[in-house]
CSV table of C-alpha atoms and ligand atoms in Angstrom, one decimal:
chain,number,residue,atom,x,y,z
A,1,UNK,CA,-6.6,143.4,140.5
A,2,UNK,CA,-5.1,140.5,138.3
A,3,UNK,CA,-1.6,141.1,137.3
A,4,UNK,CA,-2.0,139.5,133.9
A,5,UNK,CA,-5.6,140.2,132.8
A,6,UNK,CA,-5.6,138.0,129.8
A,7,UNK,CA,-7.0,134.5,129.9
A,8,UNK,CA,-4.3,131.9,130.6
A,9,UNK,CA,-3.3,129.2,128.0
A,10,UNK,CA,-1.6,125.9,128.1
A,11,UNK,CA,1.8,127.8,127.7
A,12,UNK,CA,1.0,129.5,131.2
A,13,UNK,CA,0.4,126.0,132.7
A,14,UNK,CA,3.8,125.0,131.2
A,15,UNK,CA,5.5,128.0,132.7
A,16,UNK,CA,3.8,127.4,136.0
A,17,UNK,CA,5.0,123.8,136.1
A,18,UNK,CA,8.5,124.9,135.8
A,19,UNK,CA,8.2,127.6,138.5
A,20,UNK,CA,6.6,125.2,141.0
A,21,UNK,CA,8.7,122.2,140.3
A,22,UNK,CA,11.4,122.9,143.0
A,23,UNK,CA,8.8,123.4,145.8
A,24,UNK,CA,5.7,121.4,144.9
A,25,UNK,CA,5.4,117.6,145.2
A,26,UNK,CA,4.7,115.6,142.2
A,27,UNK,CA,1.8,113.7,143.7
A,28,UNK,CA,1.3,110.1,143.1
A,29,UNK,CA,-1.3,108.6,140.6
A,30,UNK,CA,-3.0,105.6,142.3
A,31,UNK,CA,-5.3,102.9,141.2
A,32,UNK,CA,-7.6,100.4,143.0
A,33,UNK,CA,-8.6,97.1,141.7
A,34,UNK,CA,-11.6,97.1,144.1
A,35,UNK,CA,-12.7,100.5,142.8
A,36,UNK,CA,-12.2,99.3,139.0
A,37,UNK,CA,-14.5,96.3,139.8
A,38,UNK,CA,-17.2,98.3,141.4
A,39,UNK,CA,-17.1,101.1,138.5
A,40,UNK,CA,-16.3,98.8,135.8
A,41,UNK,CA,-13.7,100.9,134.3
A,42,UNK,CA,-9.9,101.7,134.5
A,43,UNK,CA,-9.9,104.5,137.1
A,44,UNK,CA,-6.6,106.7,137.8
A,45,UNK,CA,-6.6,108.9,140.7
A,46,UNK,CA,-4.3,112.0,140.9
A,47,UNK,CA,-3.8,112.3,144.6
A,48,UNK,CA,-3.6,116.0,145.6
A,49,UNK,CA,-4.4,115.1,149.2
A,50,UNK,CA,-0.5,114.3,149.3
A,51,UNK,CA,0.4,117.9,148.0
A,52,UNK,CA,2.1,120.3,150.4
A,53,UNK,CA,-0.3,121.6,152.8
A,54,UNK,CA,-2.8,119.0,151.9
A,55,UNK,CA,-4.5,120.2,148.7
A,56,UNK,CA,-3.7,121.2,145.2
A,57,UNK,CA,-4.2,124.8,146.0
A,58,UNK,CA,-0.4,125.2,146.9
A,59,UNK,CA,0.2,125.1,143.1
A,60,UNK,CA,-1.9,128.2,142.2
A,61,UNK,CA,-0.7,130.0,145.2
A,62,UNK,CA,3.1,129.4,144.7
A,63,UNK,CA,2.8,130.2,140.8
A,64,UNK,CA,1.0,133.4,141.7
A,65,UNK,CA,3.5,134.7,144.3
A,66,UNK,CA,6.4,133.5,142.2
A,67,UNK,CA,5.4,136.0,139.7
A,68,UNK,CA,5.6,139.1,142.0
A,69,UNK,CA,8.0,142.0,141.3
A,70,UNK,CA,10.6,142.8,144.1
A,71,UNK,CA,8.3,145.6,145.1
A,72,UNK,CA,5.3,143.4,145.4
A,73,UNK,CA,7.4,140.8,147.4
A,74,UNK,CA,8.6,143.6,149.9
A,75,UNK,CA,4.9,144.9,150.5
A,76,UNK,CA,3.3,141.5,150.8
A,77,UNK,CA,0.3,139.5,149.6
A,78,UNK,CA,-3.3,139.6,151.0
A,79,UNK,CA,-6.2,137.1,150.5
A,80,UNK,CA,-9.5,136.0,152.0
A,81,UNK,CA,-10.2,132.4,152.8
A,82,UNK,CA,-11.2,130.3,155.6
A,83,UNK,CA,-9.9,127.1,154.0
A,84,UNK,CA,-7.0,125.6,151.9
A,85,UNK,CA,-6.3,128.7,150.0
A,86,UNK,CA,-5.4,130.6,153.2
A,87,UNK,CA,-2.8,127.8,154.1
A,88,UNK,CA,-1.5,127.6,150.6
A,89,UNK,CA,-0.8,131.5,150.5
A,90,UNK,CA,0.7,131.4,153.9
A,91,UNK,CA,3.0,128.6,153.1
A,92,UNK,CA,3.8,129.9,149.6
A,93,UNK,CA,4.6,133.2,151.0
A,94,UNK,CA,6.8,131.8,153.7
A,95,UNK,CA,8.8,129.9,151.2
A,96,UNK,CA,9.4,133.0,149.1
A,97,UNK,CA,9.9,135.2,152.1
A,98,UNK,CA,6.8,137.5,151.3
A,99,UNK,CA,4.7,138.9,154.2
A,100,UNK,CA,1.1,137.3,154.1
A,101,UNK,CA,-2.1,138.7,155.4
A,102,UNK,CA,-5.2,136.3,155.5
A,103,UNK,CA,-8.7,137.7,156.0
A,104,UNK,CA,-10.8,135.0,157.9
A,105,UNK,CA,-14.2,134.8,159.2
A,106,UNK,CA,-14.5,135.1,163.1
A,107,UNK,CA,-15.9,131.7,163.3
A,108,UNK,CA,-13.3,130.1,161.1
A,109,UNK,CA,-12.4,126.5,162.6
A,110,UNK,CA,-9.5,126.9,165.1
A,111,UNK,CA,-7.5,124.3,163.4
A,112,UNK,CA,-7.5,126.2,160.1
A,113,UNK,CA,-6.7,129.4,161.8
A,114,UNK,CA,-3.8,127.5,163.7
A,115,UNK,CA,-2.5,125.9,160.4
A,116,UNK,CA,-2.5,129.3,158.8
A,117,UNK,CA,-0.7,131.0,161.6
A,118,UNK,CA,1.7,128.1,161.9
A,119,UNK,CA,2.9,128.8,158.3
A,120,UNK,CA,3.5,132.4,159.3
A,121,UNK,CA,0.3,134.1,157.9
A,122,UNK,CA,-1.0,137.2,159.8
A,123,UNK,CA,-4.8,136.9,160.4
A,124,UNK,CA,-7.3,139.5,160.1
A,125,UNK,CA,-10.8,138.6,161.4
A,126,UNK,CA,-14.0,139.6,160.1
A,127,UNK,CA,-17.7,139.1,160.8
A,128,UNK,CA,-19.1,137.0,158.1
A,129,UNK,CA,-22.6,138.0,158.8
A,130,UNK,CA,-21.8,141.8,158.5
A,131,UNK,CA,-18.7,142.2,156.6
A,132,UNK,CA,-17.9,141.6,153.0
A,133,UNK,CA,-14.6,139.8,152.7
A,134,UNK,CA,-13.8,140.8,149.1
A,135,UNK,CA,-14.4,144.5,150.0
A,136,UNK,CA,-12.2,144.3,153.1
A,137,UNK,CA,-9.4,142.6,151.0
A,138,UNK,CA,-9.7,145.2,148.4
A,139,UNK,CA,-9.6,148.1,150.8
A,140,UNK,CA,-6.8,146.7,152.8
A,141,UNK,CA,-4.8,145.9,149.6
A,142,UNK,CA,-5.2,149.5,148.4
A,143,UNK,CA,-4.5,150.9,151.9
A,144,UNK,CA,-1.4,149.0,152.6
A,145,UNK,CA,0.2,148.3,149.1
A,146,UNK,CA,-0.5,144.7,149.3
A,147,UNK,CA,-1.2,142.5,146.3
A,148,UNK,CA,-4.5,140.5,146.4
A,149,UNK,CA,-4.6,137.0,145.2
A,150,UNK,CA,-8.0,135.7,145.3
A,151,UNK,CA,-8.8,131.8,145.8
A,152,UNK,CA,-9.7,131.1,142.2
A,153,UNK,CA,-10.4,133.9,139.7
A,154,UNK,CA,-6.8,134.9,138.8
A,155,UNK,CA,-4.9,133.9,135.7
A,156,UNK,CA,-1.8,132.8,137.6
A,157,UNK,CA,-3.8,130.8,140.1
A,158,UNK,CA,-5.7,129.0,137.3
A,159,UNK,CA,-2.4,128.2,135.3
A,160,UNK,CA,-0.8,126.8,138.6
A,161,UNK,CA,-3.9,124.7,139.3
A,162,UNK,CA,-3.6,123.3,135.8
A,163,UNK,CA,-0.3,121.6,136.6
A,164,UNK,CA,-1.9,118.6,138.5
A,165,UNK,CA,-3.8,117.5,135.5
A,166,UNK,CA,-0.5,118.0,133.3
A,167,UNK,CA,1.3,115.5,135.7
A,168,UNK,CA,-1.7,113.2,135.4
A,169,UNK,CA,-1.7,113.1,131.6
A,170,UNK,CA,2.0,112.8,131.5
A,171,UNK,CA,2.0,109.8,133.7
A,172,UNK,CA,-1.3,108.2,132.7
A,173,UNK,CA,-1.6,109.0,128.9
A,174,UNK,CA,-4.7,109.6,127.3
A,175,UNK,CA,-8.1,109.4,129.1
A,176,UNK,CA,-11.8,109.0,127.9
A,177,UNK,CA,-13.1,111.2,130.8
A,178,UNK,CA,-11.7,113.2,133.6
A,179,UNK,CA,-13.7,114.1,136.7
A,180,UNK,CA,-12.7,117.3,138.8
A,181,UNK,CA,-14.1,118.9,141.9
A,182,UNK,CA,-15.6,122.4,141.3
A,183,UNK,CA,-16.1,125.3,143.8
A,184,UNK,CA,-15.2,128.7,142.0
A,185,UNK,CA,-13.5,126.8,139.2
A,186,UNK,CA,-9.7,127.5,139.5
A,187,UNK,CA,-9.1,123.7,139.3
A,188,UNK,CA,-11.5,122.9,136.7
A,189,UNK,CA,-10.6,125.8,134.2
A,190,UNK,CA,-6.7,125.0,134.7
A,191,UNK,CA,-7.4,121.4,134.3
A,192,UNK,CA,-9.2,122.2,131.1
A,193,UNK,CA,-6.1,123.8,129.5
A,194,UNK,CA,-4.0,120.7,130.2
A,195,UNK,CA,-6.7,118.2,129.1
A,196,UNK,CA,-7.3,120.1,125.8
A,197,UNK,CA,-3.6,120.1,125.1
A,198,UNK,CA,-2.7,116.7,126.3
A,199,UNK,CA,-5.8,114.5,125.7
A,200,UNK,CA,-8.1,116.5,123.2
A,201,UNK,CA,-10.6,113.7,123.0
A,202,UNK,CA,-11.0,113.4,126.8
A,203,UNK,CA,-14.5,114.3,128.1
A,204,UNK,CA,-14.2,116.8,131.0
A,205,UNK,CA,-16.6,117.0,133.8
A,206,UNK,CA,-16.8,119.4,136.9
A,207,UNK,CA,-18.4,117.9,140.0
A,208,UNK,CA,-20.1,120.2,142.5
A,209,UNK,CA,-22.3,119.5,145.6
A,210,UNK,CA,-25.9,119.0,144.9
A,211,UNK,CA,-26.8,121.7,147.3
A,212,UNK,CA,-24.8,124.2,145.3
A,213,UNK,CA,-25.3,123.6,141.7
A,214,UNK,CA,-24.6,127.2,140.6
A,215,UNK,CA,-21.7,126.0,138.2
A,216,UNK,CA,-24.2,123.4,136.4
A,217,UNK,CA,-26.8,126.2,136.0
A,218,UNK,CA,-24.3,128.7,134.9
A,219,UNK,CA,-23.1,126.4,132.1
A,220,UNK,CA,-26.8,125.7,131.0
A,221,UNK,CA,-27.7,129.3,131.0
A,222,UNK,CA,-24.5,130.7,129.4
A,223,UNK,CA,-23.9,133.1,132.1
A,224,UNK,CA,-22.8,133.3,135.7
A,225,UNK,CA,-25.6,132.3,138.3
A,226,UNK,CA,-24.9,133.5,141.8
A,227,UNK,CA,-26.6,131.5,144.7
A,228,UNK,CA,-26.4,131.7,148.6
A,229,UNK,CA,-23.7,129.9,150.4
A,230,UNK,CA,-24.8,126.3,150.0
A,231,UNK,CA,-25.0,123.9,153.0
A,232,UNK,CA,-22.9,120.8,152.2
A,233,UNK,CA,-20.1,119.1,154.0
A,234,UNK,CA,-17.9,119.8,150.9
A,235,UNK,CA,-16.6,123.0,152.6
A,236,UNK,CA,-14.1,123.6,149.8
A,237,UNK,CA,-16.9,123.9,147.3
A,238,UNK,CA,-19.1,126.3,149.2
A,239,UNK,CA,-18.7,129.1,146.7
A,240,UNK,CA,-21.6,131.2,145.6
A,241,UNK,CA,-20.5,131.8,142.1
A,242,UNK,CA,-17.9,130.9,139.4
A,243,UNK,CA,-15.3,133.6,138.6
A,244,UNK,CA,-15.1,135.5,135.4
A,245,UNK,CA,-11.9,134.2,134.3
A,246,UNK,CA,-12.7,130.6,135.4
A,247,UNK,CA,-16.3,130.7,133.7
A,248,UNK,CA,-14.9,131.7,130.3
A,249,UNK,CA,-12.7,128.7,130.1
A,250,UNK,CA,-15.3,126.4,131.7
A,251,UNK,CA,-18.1,127.4,129.2
A,252,UNK,CA,-15.7,126.9,126.3
A,253,UNK,CA,-14.0,123.6,127.4
A,254,UNK,CA,-16.1,121.8,129.8
A,255,UNK,CA,-18.4,119.1,128.6
A,256,UNK,CA,-20.7,118.9,131.5
A,257,UNK,CA,-21.1,119.8,135.2
A,258,UNK,CA,-22.7,117.1,137.5
A,259,UNK,CA,-23.4,116.9,141.0
A,260,UNK,CA,-23.0,114.7,144.2
A,261,UNK,CA,-25.0,114.6,147.5
A,262,UNK,CA,-23.4,114.7,151.0
A,263,UNK,CA,-24.5,111.0,151.4
A,264,UNK,CA,-22.5,110.2,148.1
A,265,UNK,CA,-19.6,112.2,149.4
A,266,UNK,CA,-19.3,110.1,152.6
A,267,UNK,CA,-19.8,106.8,150.8
A,268,UNK,CA,-16.9,107.8,148.5
A,269,UNK,CA,-14.9,108.9,151.7
A,270,UNK,CA,-15.4,105.5,153.1
A,271,UNK,CA,-14.4,103.8,149.9
A,272,UNK,CA,-11.1,105.8,149.8
A,273,UNK,CA,-10.4,104.8,153.2
A,274,UNK,CA,-11.4,101.1,152.9
A,275,UNK,CA,-10.1,100.4,149.3
A,276,UNK,CA,-7.0,102.7,149.1
A,277,UNK,CA,-6.2,103.6,152.6
A,278,UNK,CA,-6.3,107.3,152.0
A,279,UNK,CA,-7.7,110.0,153.9
A,280,UNK,CA,-9.8,112.5,151.6
A,281,UNK,CA,-11.7,115.5,152.8
A,282,UNK,CA,-15.3,115.7,151.6
A,283,UNK,CA,-14.7,118.0,148.7
A,284,UNK,CA,-11.9,116.0,147.6
A,285,UNK,CA,-14.6,113.0,147.2
A,286,UNK,CA,-16.7,114.9,144.6
A,287,UNK,CA,-14.8,113.1,141.6
A,288,UNK,CA,-15.3,109.5,142.9
A,289,UNK,CA,-18.9,110.0,143.9
A,290,UNK,CA,-19.7,111.3,140.4
A,291,UNK,CA,-17.8,108.3,138.8
A,292,UNK,CA,-19.9,105.9,141.0
A,293,UNK,CA,-23.1,107.6,140.1
A,294,UNK,CA,-22.2,107.4,136.2
A,295,UNK,CA,-20.7,104.0,136.3
A,296,UNK,CA,-23.2,102.6,133.8
A,297,UNK,CA,-22.0,105.1,131.2
A,298,UNK,CA,-18.4,104.6,131.8
A,299,UNK,CA,-18.0,100.9,131.5
A,300,UNK,CA,-14.6,99.9,129.9
A,301,UNK,CA,-13.4,103.4,129.8
A,302,UNK,CA,-10.2,105.0,131.0
A,303,UNK,CA,-11.4,107.5,133.7
A,304,UNK,CA,-9.3,110.1,135.7
A,305,UNK,CA,-10.4,111.6,138.9
A,306,UNK,CA,-8.5,114.5,140.6
A,307,UNK,CA,-8.6,114.0,144.4
A,308,UNK,CA,-8.3,117.6,145.4
A,309,UNK,CA,-7.5,117.4,149.0
A,310,UNK,CA,-7.2,115.8,152.3
A,311,UNK,CA,-7.6,118.4,155.0
A,312,UNK,CA,-10.1,117.2,157.5
A,313,UNK,CA,-10.0,117.2,161.1
A,314,UNK,CA,-9.7,113.7,162.4
A,315,UNK,CA,-12.7,114.0,164.8
A,316,UNK,CA,-14.8,115.3,162.0
A,317,UNK,CA,-13.6,112.6,159.6
A,318,UNK,CA,-14.5,110.1,162.4
A,319,UNK,CA,-18.0,111.4,162.7
A,320,UNK,CA,-18.5,111.3,159.0
A,321,UNK,CA,-17.3,107.8,158.7
A,322,UNK,CA,-19.7,106.9,161.5
A,323,UNK,CA,-22.5,108.4,159.9
B,401,PLP,C1,-10.6,124.9,146.8
B,401,PLP,C2,-11.0,123.5,146.6
B,401,PLP,C3,-11.7,122.9,145.6
B,401,PLP,C4,-12.4,123.7,144.7
B,401,PLP,O1,-11.5,124.5,143.8
B,401,PLP,P1,-11.8,125.7,143.0
B,401,PLP,O2,-10.7,126.1,142.2
B,401,PLP,O3,-12.5,126.8,143.8
B,401,PLP,O4,-12.9,125.2,142.1
B,401,PLP,C5,-12.0,121.4,145.6
B,401,PLP,N1,-11.4,120.7,146.7
B,401,PLP,C6,-10.6,121.2,147.6
B,401,PLP,C7,-9.9,120.2,148.5
B,401,PLP,C8,-10.4,122.6,147.6
B,401,PLP,O5,-9.5,123.0,148.7
């Protein structure tokens, strides 16, 4: 279903950066003296929790929809997601005046449904225990002439996600290591394109929840490993497998994939709140959690962390902080 079936390159990231510049925020790069003392390294945080709709996913969604032909724009976009990609597609579609249909599980959190509807997305519910969202998406797309933009496995989505790391390197310069949250791999593969072009010596790490280490296993094994939906508080990384496009780039460019436990994520969430005064959703804490775990190896280095998003219900945030 992809519009451009070939693997994206850094040139595609540059084109994406130009396309999204008028609409996406250039998010801040922040540092914390306290975190530097704890880790013993110079750590820079690219804060996509301050991106439009609260996560980096706006970048890939807006880039992909910007490339629609006039006919695709008239017919509309369809996607499946219960999380940040749904909101990203709904917002990007509204800005570009494209009708958006989002397939969501019947038990998706009311706040996510409301946010997606608030951006003007039309929601179709399915039963996550009996329905298969990708099949429903493909069938509706074919039936109604809609273009399917999946959450990560699409060249234009990958190129768009790569713009966050481009901005980080443009601002912070060379890094020794960069840590990136990993679900289906759109963010990590896009980041790899920018890292290899802008800081070739930078070691690149994906970070996934320990309960769902399919990415690490896929990298070790050299082929995509599929798992059951993992139980973790990192709801943005509850994917069952890497994508075909994302894995091709990850296996070529990524140095290693490491994991963090839910307890590590809660500790990192607390540190973001107390040391930096920022609200970060559990999935967005993966990078800092990994850096703390690997502090012994990172001493004195220049380390980057992508803080991928900040969308967490405040009552859930409060109960995680209290846990
Ligand atoms: C989607 C998402 C991720 C994972 O991104 P992938 O491209 O699927 O690897 C990480 N963090 C947040 C906040 C997300 O929304």
